[in-house]
Coordinates of C-alpha atoms in Angstrom, one line a residue:
M89 CA 11.3 -16.5 26.6
Q90 CA 9.6 -14.9 23.4
L91 CA 12.5 -13.0 22.2
V92 CA 16.2 -13.1 23.0
F93 CA 18.5 -10.1 21.8
R94 CA 22.2 -11.7 21.8
A95 CA 24.9 -9.0 21.6
R96 CA 28.6 -9.0 21.7
R97 CA 28.1 -5.3 22.9
A98 CA 25.4 -3.9 24.8
V99 CA 25.0 -0.9 27.1
T100 CA 23.0 -2.1 30.2
A101 CA 22.7 -0.8 33.6
A102 CA 25.7 -2.8 34.4
G103 CA 27.7 -0.7 31.8
E104 CA 28.9 -2.0 28.3
G105 CA 29.7 -5.7 27.6
P106 CA 28.5 -8.7 25.9
C107 CA 25.0 -10.2 27.2
D108 CA 21.8 -11.8 26.3
V109 CA 18.6 -9.8 26.9
G110 CA 15.3 -11.6 27.2
V111 CA 11.9 -10.3 26.6
D112 CA 8.4 -11.7 27.2
G113 CA 5.5 -9.5 25.9
R114 CA 6.4 -5.9 26.4
R115 CA 9.1 -6.1 29.0
I116 CA 12.7 -7.1 29.7
V117 CA 12.5 -10.1 31.9
A118 CA 16.2 -11.1 31.8
V119 CA 19.7 -9.7 31.3
A120 CA 22.3 -12.6 31.5
R121 CA 25.7 -13.7 30.1
H122 CA 26.3 -13.8 26.4
G123 CA 24.8 -17.1 25.1
D124 CA 22.9 -18.1 28.3
L125 CA 19.4 -17.4 27.3
V126 CA 16.9 -19.5 25.1
G127 CA 14.1 -17.9 23.3
S128 CA 11.5 -18.6 20.7
R129 CA 13.2 -16.1 18.6
V130 CA 16.8 -14.9 18.9
V131 CA 18.2 -11.7 17.3
E132 CA 21.8 -12.0 16.9
L133 CA 23.5 -8.7 16.5
G134 CA 26.2 -8.5 14.0
E135 CA 30.0 -7.9 15.4
D136 CA 29.8 -4.1 14.4
E137 CA 26.4 -3.7 16.2
V138 CA 25.7 -2.4 19.7
L139 CA 22.4 -2.9 21.7
L140 CA 21.3 0.4 23.3
P141 CA 18.2 1.1 25.0
G142 CA 15.6 3.1 22.8
L143 CA 16.4 6.9 23.4
V144 CA 14.2 9.3 25.0
D145 CA 13.7 12.8 23.5
T146 CA 11.7 15.2 25.7
H147 CA 11.9 18.4 23.5
V148 CA 10.3 17.7 20.2
H149 CA 8.0 20.2 18.4
V150 CA 5.4 18.0 16.5
N151 CA 3.2 21.1 15.5
D152 CA 0.0 19.0 15.1
P153 CA -2.7 19.8 14.8
G154 CA -2.9 23.3 13.2
R155 CA 0.6 23.5 11.7
S156 CA 1.0 19.9 10.5
E157 CA 2.6 21.2 7.2
W158 CA 5.6 22.0 9.4
E159 CA 5.8 18.3 10.7
G160 CA 3.1 16.2 12.2
F161 CA 2.7 13.1 14.4
E162 CA 3.2 10.3 11.8
T163 CA 6.3 12.0 10.1
A164 CA 7.8 13.1 13.6
T165 CA 7.6 9.6 15.2
R166 CA 8.8 7.9 11.8
A167 CA 11.9 10.1 12.0
A168 CA 12.2 9.5 15.7
A169 CA 12.1 5.7 15.2
A170 CA 14.7 5.9 12.3
G171 CA 17.0 7.8 14.8
G172 CA 16.6 5.1 17.5
I173 CA 14.4 7.1 19.6
T174 CA 11.7 5.2 21.1
T175 CA 9.8 7.9 23.4
I176 CA 9.3 11.5 22.6
V177 CA 7.5 14.2 24.6
D178 CA 5.7 17.0 22.5
M179 CA 6.0 20.6 23.3
P180 CA 2.8 22.7 23.9
L181 CA 3.3 25.4 21.2
N182 CA 3.3 25.7 17.4
S183 CA 0.2 23.4 17.5
L184 CA -3.3 25.1 17.3
P185 CA -4.6 25.1 19.7
P186 CA -1.7 25.3 22.2
T187 CA -1.7 22.8 25.0
V188 CA -2.7 25.4 27.5
D189 CA -5.8 23.7 29.0
V190 CA -7.4 20.2 29.1
D191 CA -9.5 20.7 26.1
A192 CA -6.5 21.4 24.0
L193 CA -4.9 18.5 25.5
D194 CA -7.7 16.4 24.5
V195 CA -7.6 17.7 20.8
K196 CA -3.8 16.9 20.7
R197 CA -4.4 13.4 22.2
K198 CA -7.2 12.6 19.6
T199 CA -5.1 14.0 16.8
A200 CA -2.2 11.5 17.9
A201 CA -4.1 8.5 18.4
G202 CA -3.4 5.6 16.2
R203 CA -0.9 7.7 14.1
V204 CA 2.4 7.4 16.1
H205 CA 5.4 5.1 15.6
V206 CA 6.9 5.7 19.0
D207 CA 5.5 6.4 22.4
I208 CA 4.7 10.0 23.0
G209 CA 3.7 12.2 25.9
F210 CA 2.8 15.7 26.1
W211 CA 3.9 19.1 28.0
G212 CA 1.5 21.5 29.1
G213 CA 1.9 25.3 28.7
A214 CA 2.1 28.1 31.0
I215 CA 1.0 31.5 29.6
P216 CA -0.4 34.7 31.1
G217 CA -4.0 34.0 32.7
N218 CA -4.0 30.1 32.6
G219 CA -2.7 29.7 36.2
R220 CA -6.0 28.1 37.1
E221 CA -5.7 25.5 34.3
L222 CA -2.3 24.2 35.7
P223 CA -3.8 21.8 38.4
A224 CA -6.3 20.0 35.8
L225 CA -3.5 19.7 33.2
H226 CA -1.4 18.1 35.9
E227 CA -4.2 15.8 36.8
A228 CA -4.7 15.0 33.0
G229 CA -1.3 13.6 33.0
V230 CA 1.1 16.2 31.3
F231 CA 4.6 15.8 32.1
G232 CA 5.2 19.3 33.2
F233 CA 4.8 22.9 32.0
K234 CA 6.7 25.0 29.6
C235 CA 6.9 28.8 29.6
F236 CA 8.9 31.5 27.9
L237 CA 10.5 34.7 29.3
L238 CA 10.4 36.5 25.8
Y239 CA 8.3 36.2 22.7
S240 CA 7.9 32.6 21.7
G241 CA 7.7 33.3 18.0
V242 CA 4.0 32.6 17.9
D243 CA 1.3 35.0 19.1
E244 CA -1.1 32.3 20.8
F245 CA 1.9 31.3 23.3
P246 CA 2.7 34.5 25.0
P247 CA 5.7 34.9 27.7
L248 CA 5.3 35.1 31.4
G249 CA 6.4 37.9 33.4
T250 CA 8.3 37.7 36.5
E251 CA 5.4 38.0 39.0
E252 CA 3.2 35.4 36.7
L253 CA 6.2 33.1 36.7
E254 CA 6.4 33.3 40.4
A255 CA 2.9 32.7 41.0
D256 CA 3.0 29.5 38.6
L257 CA 6.0 28.1 40.4
R258 CA 4.2 28.4 43.7
V259 CA 1.1 26.4 42.2
L260 CA 3.7 23.8 40.7
A261 CA 5.7 23.4 43.8
G262 CA 2.3 22.3 45.5
L263 CA 1.7 19.8 42.6
G264 CA 5.1 18.3 42.6
A265 CA 5.4 19.4 38.9
T266 CA 8.1 20.9 36.8
M267 CA 8.5 24.2 34.9
I268 CA 10.5 24.0 31.9
V269 CA 11.9 27.3 30.8
H270 CA 13.1 29.1 27.6
A271 CA 15.6 31.1 29.4
E272 CA 16.3 34.2 27.4
D273 CA 15.8 37.8 28.8
A274 CA 13.5 40.1 26.8
E275 CA 15.0 43.2 27.8
A276 CA 18.6 42.0 27.1
I277 CA 17.5 41.1 23.6
E278 CA 15.6 44.2 23.1
Q279 CA 18.7 46.2 23.7
A280 CA 20.8 44.2 21.4
P281 CA 20.9 44.9 17.7
P282 CA 18.0 43.7 15.8
P283 CA 18.5 40.5 13.6
H284 CA 18.8 41.4 9.9
G285 CA 20.6 40.5 6.8
R286 CA 22.8 37.4 5.6
H287 CA 25.7 37.7 8.1
Y288 CA 25.5 35.1 10.9
A289 CA 27.6 37.3 13.1
D290 CA 24.8 39.9 13.0
F291 CA 22.2 37.4 14.1
L292 CA 24.5 36.0 16.9
N293 CA 24.9 39.7 18.3
S294 CA 21.0 39.8 18.5
R295 CA 20.8 36.9 20.9
P296 CA 23.8 37.7 23.3
S297 CA 24.8 35.1 26.0
D298 CA 24.1 37.8 28.6
A299 CA 20.2 37.1 27.6
E300 CA 20.7 33.5 28.8
T301 CA 22.6 34.4 31.8
I302 CA 20.2 36.8 33.2
A303 CA 17.1 34.8 32.6
I304 CA 18.8 31.5 34.1
A305 CA 19.7 33.7 37.3
R306 CA 16.1 34.9 37.4
V307 CA 14.6 31.3 37.4
V308 CA 17.3 29.9 39.8
E309 CA 16.2 32.7 42.4
L310 CA 12.6 32.1 41.9
A311 CA 13.2 28.3 42.2
R312 CA 15.1 28.9 45.5
R313 CA 12.4 31.1 46.8
T314 CA 9.3 29.0 45.9
G315 CA 10.9 25.4 46.0
A316 CA 9.6 24.5 42.7
R317 CA 11.3 22.1 40.3
V318 CA 12.7 23.9 37.2
H319 CA 14.4 22.8 33.9
I320 CA 16.5 24.9 31.7
L321 CA 15.8 24.3 28.0
H322 CA 18.3 24.2 25.2
L323 CA 21.4 25.7 27.0
S324 CA 23.6 27.3 24.4
S325 CA 25.8 29.7 26.4
S326 CA 28.5 28.2 28.5
D327 CA 28.7 31.5 30.4
A328 CA 25.9 30.2 32.6
L329 CA 27.6 26.9 33.9
A330 CA 29.3 28.3 36.9
M331 CA 26.0 29.7 38.2
I332 CA 24.2 26.5 37.3
G333 CA 26.6 24.2 39.2
E334 CA 26.5 26.5 42.3
A335 CA 22.8 26.3 42.2
K336 CA 22.8 22.8 42.0
R337 CA 25.4 22.4 44.9
E338 CA 23.0 24.7 47.2
G339 CA 20.4 22.1 46.5
V340 CA 18.1 24.1 44.1
A341 CA 16.0 21.7 42.2
L342 CA 17.4 22.5 38.9
T343 CA 18.1 20.4 36.0
V344 CA 19.6 21.5 32.3
E345 CA 19.5 20.4 28.9
T346 CA 21.6 21.0 25.7
C347 CA 21.1 20.0 22.2
P348 CA 23.1 18.2 19.4
H349 CA 23.4 21.3 17.2
Y350 CA 25.1 23.3 20.0
L351 CA 27.6 20.4 20.4
S352 CA 28.1 19.8 16.8
F353 CA 28.4 23.3 15.0
S354 CA 30.2 26.5 15.7
A355 CA 29.4 30.1 14.6
E356 CA 32.7 30.4 12.7
E357 CA 31.6 27.7 10.2
I358 CA 28.0 29.1 9.5
G359 CA 28.3 31.0 6.1
D360 CA 26.2 34.0 4.8
G361 CA 22.8 33.1 4.1
A362 CA 22.7 29.7 5.9
T363 CA 19.5 30.3 7.6
Q364 CA 19.0 26.5 8.1
F365 CA 21.4 27.0 11.0
K366 CA 19.3 29.8 12.8
C367 CA 17.8 28.7 16.1
C368 CA 17.1 30.5 19.4
P369 CA 19.2 30.7 21.4
P370 CA 21.8 30.6 18.8
I371 CA 24.6 28.4 17.9
R372 CA 27.7 30.1 19.5
E373 CA 31.5 30.1 18.9
S374 CA 33.6 26.9 19.2
R375 CA 35.3 27.6 22.5
N376 CA 31.7 27.9 24.0
R377 CA 30.9 24.5 22.4
E378 CA 33.9 22.8 23.9
L379 CA 32.8 24.4 27.5
L380 CA 29.4 22.6 26.9
W381 CA 31.0 19.4 26.4
Q382 CA 32.9 19.9 29.6
G383 CA 29.5 20.8 31.3
L384 CA 28.1 17.3 30.1
A385 CA 31.2 15.7 31.5
D386 CA 31.0 17.2 35.0
G387 CA 27.3 16.7 35.4
T388 CA 26.4 20.4 35.2
I389 CA 24.4 19.8 32.1
D390 CA 22.2 16.9 32.6
F391 CA 21.4 15.5 29.3
V392 CA 21.0 16.1 25.5
V393 CA 17.7 16.3 23.4
S394 CA 16.9 17.5 20.0
D395 CA 14.6 20.6 20.1
H396 CA 13.6 19.4 16.8
S397 CA 11.8 22.6 15.6
P398 CA 11.2 22.1 11.9
C399 CA 9.1 24.3 9.5
T400 CA 8.5 24.5 5.7
P401 CA 11.3 25.6 3.5
E402 CA 9.6 28.7 2.7
L403 CA 9.8 29.8 6.4
K404 CA 13.4 29.4 6.5
R405 CA 13.9 32.0 3.7
L406 CA 16.7 30.1 2.0
D407 CA 15.8 32.2 -1.0
L408 CA 16.8 35.3 0.6
G409 CA 19.1 34.0 3.4
D410 CA 17.9 36.7 5.8
F411 CA 18.6 35.7 9.4
G412 CA 16.0 38.3 10.6
E413 CA 13.1 37.0 8.6
A414 CA 13.9 33.2 8.7
W415 CA 12.0 30.8 11.3
G416 CA 14.4 29.8 14.1
G417 CA 14.6 26.1 14.6
I418 CA 16.7 23.0 13.7
A419 CA 15.4 19.7 12.4
S420 CA 17.5 17.0 13.7
L421 CA 15.1 14.4 15.4
Q422 CA 16.6 11.5 13.2
V423 CA 20.1 12.3 13.4
G424 CA 20.6 13.3 16.9
L425 CA 22.1 10.1 18.0
P426 CA 25.0 9.9 15.5
A427 CA 25.5 13.7 15.7
V428 CA 26.3 13.4 19.4
W429 CA 28.3 10.1 19.2
T430 CA 30.4 11.7 16.2
G431 CA 31.4 14.5 18.7
A432 CA 31.5 12.3 21.8
R433 CA 34.0 9.6 20.5
E434 CA 36.2 12.5 19.1
R435 CA 36.5 13.7 22.9
G436 CA 37.0 10.5 24.4
F437 CA 33.6 9.7 25.7
T438 CA 31.8 6.2 25.3
L439 CA 28.6 5.0 24.2
A440 CA 27.6 4.6 27.9
D441 CA 28.0 8.3 28.3
V442 CA 25.8 9.0 25.3
V443 CA 23.3 6.5 26.6
R444 CA 23.1 8.3 29.9
W445 CA 22.7 11.7 28.3
M446 CA 20.1 10.7 25.6
A447 CA 18.0 7.9 27.3
E448 CA 18.6 7.2 30.8
R449 CA 18.6 10.7 32.2
P450 CA 15.8 12.3 30.3
A451 CA 13.5 9.4 31.1
T452 CA 14.3 9.7 34.7
R453 CA 13.7 13.6 34.5
V454 CA 10.1 13.1 33.2
G455 CA 9.4 10.0 35.5
L456 CA 9.3 7.4 32.9
E457 CA 11.5 5.0 34.9
R458 CA 10.8 1.8 32.6
K459 CA 12.1 3.9 29.6
G460 CA 15.8 4.6 28.7
R461 CA 17.6 1.6 30.1
I462 CA 18.3 -2.1 29.6
E463 CA 17.4 -3.7 32.8
V464 CA 15.0 -6.3 34.2
G465 CA 11.3 -4.7 34.3
A466 CA 12.0 -1.9 31.7
D467 CA 10.0 -1.7 28.7
A468 CA 11.8 -3.7 25.7
D469 CA 12.8 -0.7 23.9
F470 CA 15.9 -0.9 21.8
C471 CA 18.1 0.7 19.2
V472 CA 20.6 -1.5 17.2
F473 CA 23.5 0.8 16.4
A474 CA 26.4 0.5 14.3
P475 CA 29.0 2.9 15.9
D476 CA 31.7 2.9 13.3
E477 CA 29.8 3.3 10.1
E478 CA 29.9 6.6 8.6
F479 CA 27.3 8.4 6.3
V480 CA 26.8 11.7 4.8
V481 CA 23.3 13.3 5.9
D482 CA 21.0 13.7 2.9
V483 CA 17.8 15.5 3.7
A484 CA 16.2 13.4 0.8
N485 CA 16.7 10.5 3.2
L486 CA 15.2 11.9 6.4
R487 CA 11.8 11.0 7.5
H488 CA 10.8 14.3 8.9
R489 CA 8.2 16.1 6.8
N490 CA 10.3 18.8 5.2
P491 CA 13.7 18.5 3.5
V492 CA 15.5 21.0 5.4
S493 CA 18.3 20.4 8.1
A494 CA 21.4 22.1 9.2
Y495 CA 23.0 18.5 9.1
H496 CA 22.6 18.2 5.3
G497 CA 25.9 17.3 3.8
R498 CA 27.6 16.6 7.2
T499 CA 29.5 13.4 7.6
L500 CA 28.5 11.6 10.8
R501 CA 29.5 8.2 12.4
G502 CA 27.0 5.9 13.9
V503 CA 24.1 4.2 11.9
V504 CA 20.7 3.1 13.5
R505 CA 20.3 -0.4 11.9
S506 CA 16.8 -1.1 13.8
T507 CA 14.6 0.1 16.4
W508 CA 12.4 -1.8 18.8
L509 CA 9.1 -0.7 20.8
R510 CA 8.1 -2.9 23.5
G511 CA 9.5 -5.9 21.8
R512 CA 8.4 -5.1 18.2
E513 CA 10.6 -3.8 15.6
T514 CA 9.3 -0.5 14.3
G515 CA 7.9 -0.3 10.7
E516 CA 5.4 1.0 8.5
Q517 CA 2.4 0.5 10.9
P518 CA 2.1 3.0 13.7
Q519 CA 2.5 1.0 17.1
G520 CA 3.3 4.0 19.5
E521 CA 1.0 4.6 22.5
L522 CA 0.1 7.7 24.2
L523 CA 1.6 8.3 27.6
V524 CA 0.5 10.2 30.6
R525 CA 2.9 11.1 33.5
G526 CA 4.1 7.9 35.0
G527 CA 2.6 5.5 32.3
V528 CA 0.2 4.8 29.4
A529 CA -2.9 7.0 28.8

């Protein structure tokens, strides 16, 4: 074999334990007992290191082209690689043009080509009036379609009404495609107090948990009626868990994600003016956070992805600390793994749990069966992780474009020592590929 990873600890399809992993070319060709394989090159992991599959993050806002001052393909994928992520799927909005037709998808792919440090695929967008574009985008290889049920934050990506959503779901059901939904109810938020000022409690009151519950109930009912596959993005409210569990038991084609910031932070700890913590839906109370962890444990929540949604420091309005004026989004692509692992180990979970939530299940959800797992035939994507090493997050050391993150100053456990993409260690030269649904573009 060309390359052998020799690990005293590895998380494979068989669980956690010592093993050798053999690589020829781009793929894993053998998983054997520790010390059994012979290769032209042997990477011997340290006693404090664990071999994980490369993580898969299906919720990333790269914002390129058009708003590349917020992020960009080069910086986002560098940050992903530094965080042990080997595959991302880019959201269709905040870039200009938004990915709502094939021409816009072509623009995005041409912008990304030759500039990405990890593999990348793309979501399409579902907005009013583009229903006829959905089959062509599906044929072009997008991984599914994103919609909003309320104002998205950018004028060029308006929300779907209930009738439009149902019509699009019927189209997607016929295609076998997935609709991923930002599920907050516009009317519930319109009736809430408007966000303003420096107090986080006032912002939290402007995005009540009822807004998520009402919207998710609507999506579930439409999925039940149309037979379409739906996915709930960035669940922040535990109030919806019982309804989600019941829908799954009924056989509704429903999956759900949450994000590291909802599992890491609580409303009680967010100080006045700390707009780096603003996101939509919002970070809620500590009791709610613990119920989200329970939802992961029992499978009601399927997986964890970043919702990396960065912007320039000016848009965060750290100068004013006004939650009403600041852009909503958490920059976390590079620190998601240690953030989740820090919380997981405190609650008795294992690295195998984290791999299931952050690698295997996201990959399976978008149909990338060769990603997110260490098994024969999978891509040779790896993260070498030191789970016991602590560090303090410093925005100056993060690889994304702008030095703003809610995690700045936070002590986390777990350091990514190296990341490998299809048998090659990631470095300064871009080596990522553009993915289509089911493979490489």
